[in-house]
CSV table of C-alpha atoms and ligand atoms in Angstrom, one decimal:
chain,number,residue,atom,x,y,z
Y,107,UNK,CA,40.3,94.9,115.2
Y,108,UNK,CA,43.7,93.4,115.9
Y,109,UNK,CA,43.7,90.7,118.5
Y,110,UNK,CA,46.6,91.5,121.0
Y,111,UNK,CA,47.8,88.1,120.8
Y,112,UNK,CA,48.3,88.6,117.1
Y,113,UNK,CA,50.2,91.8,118.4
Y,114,UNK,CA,52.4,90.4,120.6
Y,115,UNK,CA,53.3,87.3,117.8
Y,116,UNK,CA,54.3,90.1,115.4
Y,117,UNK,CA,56.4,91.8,118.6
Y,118,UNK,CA,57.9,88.6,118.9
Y,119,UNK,CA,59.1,87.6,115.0
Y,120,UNK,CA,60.2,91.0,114.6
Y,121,UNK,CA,62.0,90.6,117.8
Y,122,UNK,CA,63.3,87.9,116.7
Y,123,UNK,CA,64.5,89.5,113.3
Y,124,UNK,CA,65.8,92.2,114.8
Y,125,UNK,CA,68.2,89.8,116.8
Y,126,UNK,CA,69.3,87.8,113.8
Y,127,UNK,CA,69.5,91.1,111.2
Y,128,UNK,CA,72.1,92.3,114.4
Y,129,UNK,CA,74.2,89.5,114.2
Y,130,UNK,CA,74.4,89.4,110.6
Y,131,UNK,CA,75.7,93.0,110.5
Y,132,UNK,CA,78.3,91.5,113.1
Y,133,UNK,CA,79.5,88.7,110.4
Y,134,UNK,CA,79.5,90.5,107.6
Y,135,UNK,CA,82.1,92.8,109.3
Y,136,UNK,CA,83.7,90.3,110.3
Y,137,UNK,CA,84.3,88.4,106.8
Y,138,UNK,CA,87.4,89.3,105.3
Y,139,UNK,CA,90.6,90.7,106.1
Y,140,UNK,CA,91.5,90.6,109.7
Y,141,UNK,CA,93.8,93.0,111.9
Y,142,UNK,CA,96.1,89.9,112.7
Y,143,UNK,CA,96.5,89.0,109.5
Y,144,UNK,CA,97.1,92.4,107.7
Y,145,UNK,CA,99.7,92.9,110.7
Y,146,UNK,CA,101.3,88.8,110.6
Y,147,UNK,CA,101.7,90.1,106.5
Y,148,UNK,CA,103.4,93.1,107.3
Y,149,UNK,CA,105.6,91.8,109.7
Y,150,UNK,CA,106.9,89.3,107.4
Y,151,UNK,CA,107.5,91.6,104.5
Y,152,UNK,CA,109.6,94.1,106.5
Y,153,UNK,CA,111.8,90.7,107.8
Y,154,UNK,CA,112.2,89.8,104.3
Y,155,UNK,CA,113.6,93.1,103.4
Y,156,UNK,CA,115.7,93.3,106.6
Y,157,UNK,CA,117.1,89.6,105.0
Y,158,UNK,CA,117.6,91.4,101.7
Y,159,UNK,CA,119.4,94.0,103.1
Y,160,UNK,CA,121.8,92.0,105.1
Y,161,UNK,CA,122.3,89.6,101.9
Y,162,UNK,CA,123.2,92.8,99.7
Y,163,UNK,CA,125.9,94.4,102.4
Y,164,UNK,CA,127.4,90.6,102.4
Y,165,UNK,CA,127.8,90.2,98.8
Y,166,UNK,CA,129.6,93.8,98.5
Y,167,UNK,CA,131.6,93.0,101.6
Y,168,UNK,CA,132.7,89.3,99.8
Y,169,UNK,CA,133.8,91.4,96.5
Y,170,UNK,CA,135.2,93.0,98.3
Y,171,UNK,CA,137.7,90.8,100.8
Y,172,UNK,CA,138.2,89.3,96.6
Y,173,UNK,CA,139.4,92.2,95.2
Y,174,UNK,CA,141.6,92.5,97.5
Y,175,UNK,CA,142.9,89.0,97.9
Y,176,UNK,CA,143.5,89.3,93.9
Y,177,UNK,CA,145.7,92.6,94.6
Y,178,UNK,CA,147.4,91.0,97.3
Y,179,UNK,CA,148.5,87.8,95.1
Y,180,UNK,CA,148.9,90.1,92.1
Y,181,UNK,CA,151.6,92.2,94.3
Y,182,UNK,CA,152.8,89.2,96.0
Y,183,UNK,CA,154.0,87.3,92.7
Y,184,UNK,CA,156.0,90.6,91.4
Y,185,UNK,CA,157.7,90.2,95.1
Y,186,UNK,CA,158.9,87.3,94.1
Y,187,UNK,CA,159.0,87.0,90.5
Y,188,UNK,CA,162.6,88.4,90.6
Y,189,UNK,CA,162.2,90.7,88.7
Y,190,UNK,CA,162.4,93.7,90.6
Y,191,UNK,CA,166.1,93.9,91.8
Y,192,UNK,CA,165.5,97.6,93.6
Y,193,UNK,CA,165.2,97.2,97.3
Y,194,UNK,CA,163.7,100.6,98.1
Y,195,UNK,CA,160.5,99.4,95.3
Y,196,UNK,CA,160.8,95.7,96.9
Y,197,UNK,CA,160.2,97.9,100.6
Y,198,UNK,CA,157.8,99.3,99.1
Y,199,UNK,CA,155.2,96.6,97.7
Y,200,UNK,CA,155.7,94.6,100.9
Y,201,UNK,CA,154.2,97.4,102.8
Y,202,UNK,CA,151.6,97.6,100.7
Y,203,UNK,CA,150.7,93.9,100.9
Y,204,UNK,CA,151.2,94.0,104.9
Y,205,UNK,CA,148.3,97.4,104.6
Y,206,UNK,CA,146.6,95.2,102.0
Y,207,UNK,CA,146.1,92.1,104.3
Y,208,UNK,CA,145.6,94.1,107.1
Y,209,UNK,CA,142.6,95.8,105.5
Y,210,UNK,CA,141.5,92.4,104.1
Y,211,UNK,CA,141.3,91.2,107.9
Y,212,UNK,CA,139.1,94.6,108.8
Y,213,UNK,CA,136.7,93.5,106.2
Y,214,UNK,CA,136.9,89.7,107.4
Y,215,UNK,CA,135.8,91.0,110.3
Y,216,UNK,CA,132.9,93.3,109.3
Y,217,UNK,CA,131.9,90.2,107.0
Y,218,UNK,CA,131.6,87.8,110.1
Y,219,UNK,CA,129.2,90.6,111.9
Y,220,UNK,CA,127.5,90.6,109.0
Y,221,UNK,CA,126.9,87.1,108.1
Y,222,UNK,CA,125.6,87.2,111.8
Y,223,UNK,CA,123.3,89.7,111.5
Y,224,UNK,CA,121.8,88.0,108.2
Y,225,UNK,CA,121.6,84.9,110.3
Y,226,UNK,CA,119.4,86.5,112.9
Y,227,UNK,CA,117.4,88.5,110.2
Y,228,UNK,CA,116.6,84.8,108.6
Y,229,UNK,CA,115.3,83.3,111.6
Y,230,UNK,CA,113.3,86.3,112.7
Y,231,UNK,CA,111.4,86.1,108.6
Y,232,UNK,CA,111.1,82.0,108.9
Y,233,UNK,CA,109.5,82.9,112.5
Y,234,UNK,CA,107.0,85.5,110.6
Y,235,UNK,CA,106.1,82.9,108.0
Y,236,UNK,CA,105.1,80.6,111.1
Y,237,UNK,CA,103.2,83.5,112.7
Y,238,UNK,CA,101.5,84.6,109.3
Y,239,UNK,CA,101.4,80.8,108.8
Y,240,UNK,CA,99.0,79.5,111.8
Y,241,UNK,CA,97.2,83.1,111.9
Y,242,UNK,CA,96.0,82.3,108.0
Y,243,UNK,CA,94.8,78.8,109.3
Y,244,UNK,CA,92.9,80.1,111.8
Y,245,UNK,CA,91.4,83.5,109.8
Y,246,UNK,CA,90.2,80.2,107.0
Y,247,UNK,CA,88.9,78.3,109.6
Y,248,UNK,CA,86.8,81.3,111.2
Y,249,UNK,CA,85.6,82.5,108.0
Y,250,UNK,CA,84.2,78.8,107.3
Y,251,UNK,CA,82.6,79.4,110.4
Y,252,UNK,CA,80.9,82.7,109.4
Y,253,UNK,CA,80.3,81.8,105.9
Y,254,UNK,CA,77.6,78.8,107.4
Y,255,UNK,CA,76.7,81.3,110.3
Y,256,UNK,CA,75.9,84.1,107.7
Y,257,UNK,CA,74.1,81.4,105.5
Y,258,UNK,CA,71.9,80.5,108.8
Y,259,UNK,CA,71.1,83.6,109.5
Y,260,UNK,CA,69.7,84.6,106.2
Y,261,UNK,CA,67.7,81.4,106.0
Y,262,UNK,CA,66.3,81.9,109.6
Y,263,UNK,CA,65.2,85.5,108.4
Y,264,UNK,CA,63.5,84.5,105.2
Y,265,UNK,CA,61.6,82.2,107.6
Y,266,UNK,CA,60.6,85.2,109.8
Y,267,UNK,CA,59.5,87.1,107.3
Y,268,UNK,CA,57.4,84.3,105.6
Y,269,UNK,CA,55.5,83.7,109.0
Y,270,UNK,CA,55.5,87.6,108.9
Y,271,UNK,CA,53.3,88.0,105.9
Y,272,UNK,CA,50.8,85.5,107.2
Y,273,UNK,CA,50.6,87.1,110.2
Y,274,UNK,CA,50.1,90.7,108.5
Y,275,UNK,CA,46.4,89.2,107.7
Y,276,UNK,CA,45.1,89.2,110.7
Y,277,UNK,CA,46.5,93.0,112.0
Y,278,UNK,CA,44.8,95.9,110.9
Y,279,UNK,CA,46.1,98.3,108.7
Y,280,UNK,CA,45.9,101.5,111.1
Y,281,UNK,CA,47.2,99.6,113.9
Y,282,UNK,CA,50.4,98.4,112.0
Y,283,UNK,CA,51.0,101.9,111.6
Y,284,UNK,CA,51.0,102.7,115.1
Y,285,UNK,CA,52.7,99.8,116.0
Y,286,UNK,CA,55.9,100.5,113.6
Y,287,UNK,CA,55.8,104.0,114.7
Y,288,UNK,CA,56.3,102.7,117.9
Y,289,UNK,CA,58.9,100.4,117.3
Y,290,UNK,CA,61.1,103.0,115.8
Y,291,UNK,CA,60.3,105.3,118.9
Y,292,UNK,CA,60.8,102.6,122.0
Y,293,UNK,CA,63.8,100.8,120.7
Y,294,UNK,CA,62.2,98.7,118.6
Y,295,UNK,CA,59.7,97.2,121.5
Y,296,UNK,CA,56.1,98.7,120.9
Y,297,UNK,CA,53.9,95.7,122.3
Y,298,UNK,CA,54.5,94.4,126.3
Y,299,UNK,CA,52.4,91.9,128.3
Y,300,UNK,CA,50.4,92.9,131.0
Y,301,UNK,CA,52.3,91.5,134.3
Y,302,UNK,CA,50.4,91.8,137.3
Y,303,UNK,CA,48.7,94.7,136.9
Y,304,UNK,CA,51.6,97.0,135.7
Y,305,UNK,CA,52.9,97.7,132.2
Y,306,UNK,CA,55.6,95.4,131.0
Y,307,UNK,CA,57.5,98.4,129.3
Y,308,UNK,CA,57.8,100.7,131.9
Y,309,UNK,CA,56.5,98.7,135.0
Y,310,UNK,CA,53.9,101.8,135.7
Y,311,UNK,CA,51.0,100.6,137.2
Y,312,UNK,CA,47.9,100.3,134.9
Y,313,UNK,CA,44.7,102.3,135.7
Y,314,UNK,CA,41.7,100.1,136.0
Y,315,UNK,CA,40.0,101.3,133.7
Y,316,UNK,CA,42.3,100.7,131.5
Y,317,UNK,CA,42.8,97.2,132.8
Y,318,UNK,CA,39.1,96.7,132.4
Y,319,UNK,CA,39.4,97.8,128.7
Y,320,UNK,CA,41.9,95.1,128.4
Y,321,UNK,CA,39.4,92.2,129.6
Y,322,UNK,CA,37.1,93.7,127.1
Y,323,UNK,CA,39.5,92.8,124.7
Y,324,UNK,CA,40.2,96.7,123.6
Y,325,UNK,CA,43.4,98.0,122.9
Y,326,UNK,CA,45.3,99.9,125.0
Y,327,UNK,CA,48.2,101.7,125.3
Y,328,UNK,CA,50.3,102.4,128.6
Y,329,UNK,CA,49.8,106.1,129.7
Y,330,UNK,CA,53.6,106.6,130.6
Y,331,UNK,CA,55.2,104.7,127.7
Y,332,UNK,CA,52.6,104.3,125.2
Y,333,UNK,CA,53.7,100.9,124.1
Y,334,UNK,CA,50.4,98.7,123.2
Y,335,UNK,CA,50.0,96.5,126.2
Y,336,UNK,CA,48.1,93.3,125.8
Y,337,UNK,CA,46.6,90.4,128.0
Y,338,UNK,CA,47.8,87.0,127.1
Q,407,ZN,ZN1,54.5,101.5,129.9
């Protein structure tokens, strides 16, 4: 017959188990990529491409303000090559260089704005990196941290269930039955400790003739909870 102080050892290491099998679920979720890191990553790209657009308007813009400072030389030397004597075609390409030049200053201007807005676009990316940065130190450093927890945990259990084995020995066959069929019933508690008269699973009183069992050294089982109840 199984001695209930075998019981409640075997309650206890799978107690025990249970706890650190828990936790181990915990850091293997929480290995790998994080939340803060996916969204530092993301936040980084979509400066970068905010930066590339920026670049791509300012390079049009600067081919631009060129193109047009090559017309306005270009129209500007035949002004005054001397070589064209008529007045009403000499009218003529000066206005056009006055509506070049003012064009060219329109396009100075929305250069500027842009070159500004590039600006701002830059330091918002560099700020990313240094977000994505310190939250990549800190993701290596926790998963150091987990890596040695994880390792820990899975030594601690192989311990467990070495002491387990030896401890299977001394509990009878029939009664490990009942006692895992418990477990999975009562949230994985199936043996409690006597405590002053009362079940330590449910706290219902214990008859005494059930408490007289236990001095006998029987086992028993709670009449509200059924969990094995033993007398340490
Ligand atoms: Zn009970």
């Amino acid at each position: 017959m199984t001695e209930g102080a075998d019981f409640y050892r075997l309650q206890d290491l799978d107690s025990e188990g249970d706890k650190k099998r828990q936790r181990l679920m915990e850091v293997d979720a929480a290995l790998g990529d994080s939340d803060a890191l996916r969204q530092a990553r993301q936040s980084l790209q979509s400066e970068g491409e905010r930066v590339r657009k920026w670049g791509v308007k300012q390079r049009d813009l600067e081919l631009e303000v060129q193109g047009l400072a090559d017309k306005i030389s270009r129209e500007e030397q035949r002004l005054y090559s001397g070589t064209i004597r008529n007045p009403k075609e000499l009218e003529d390409i000066q206005a056009e260089v006055t509506a070049l030049k003012r064009r060219r200053q329109e396009l100075e201007g929305d250069l500027l704005e842009v070159m500004i807005e590039r600006e701002d676009a830059e330091a918002a990316q560099s700020e990313a990196q240094k977000h994505l940065d310190e939250v990549q130190a800190s993701w290596t450093a926790g998963q150091a941290d987990l890596t040695g927890e994880r390792e820990e945990l899975q030594g601690k259990l192989a311990e467990i269930e070495q002491i387990r084995v030896g401890l299977l020995s001394s509990i009878d066959a029939g009664d490990l039955v009942i006692y895992e069929g418990l477990r999975r019933r009562k949230g994985g508690i199936a043996v409690v400790e006597l405590r002053g008269g009362t079940c330590g699973g449910c706290g219902v009183a214990v008859s005494p003739s059930l408490e007289w069992q236990l001095r006998q050294g029987q086992l028993v089982t709670c009449s509200n909870c059924e969990r094995i109840i033993v007398r340490l």
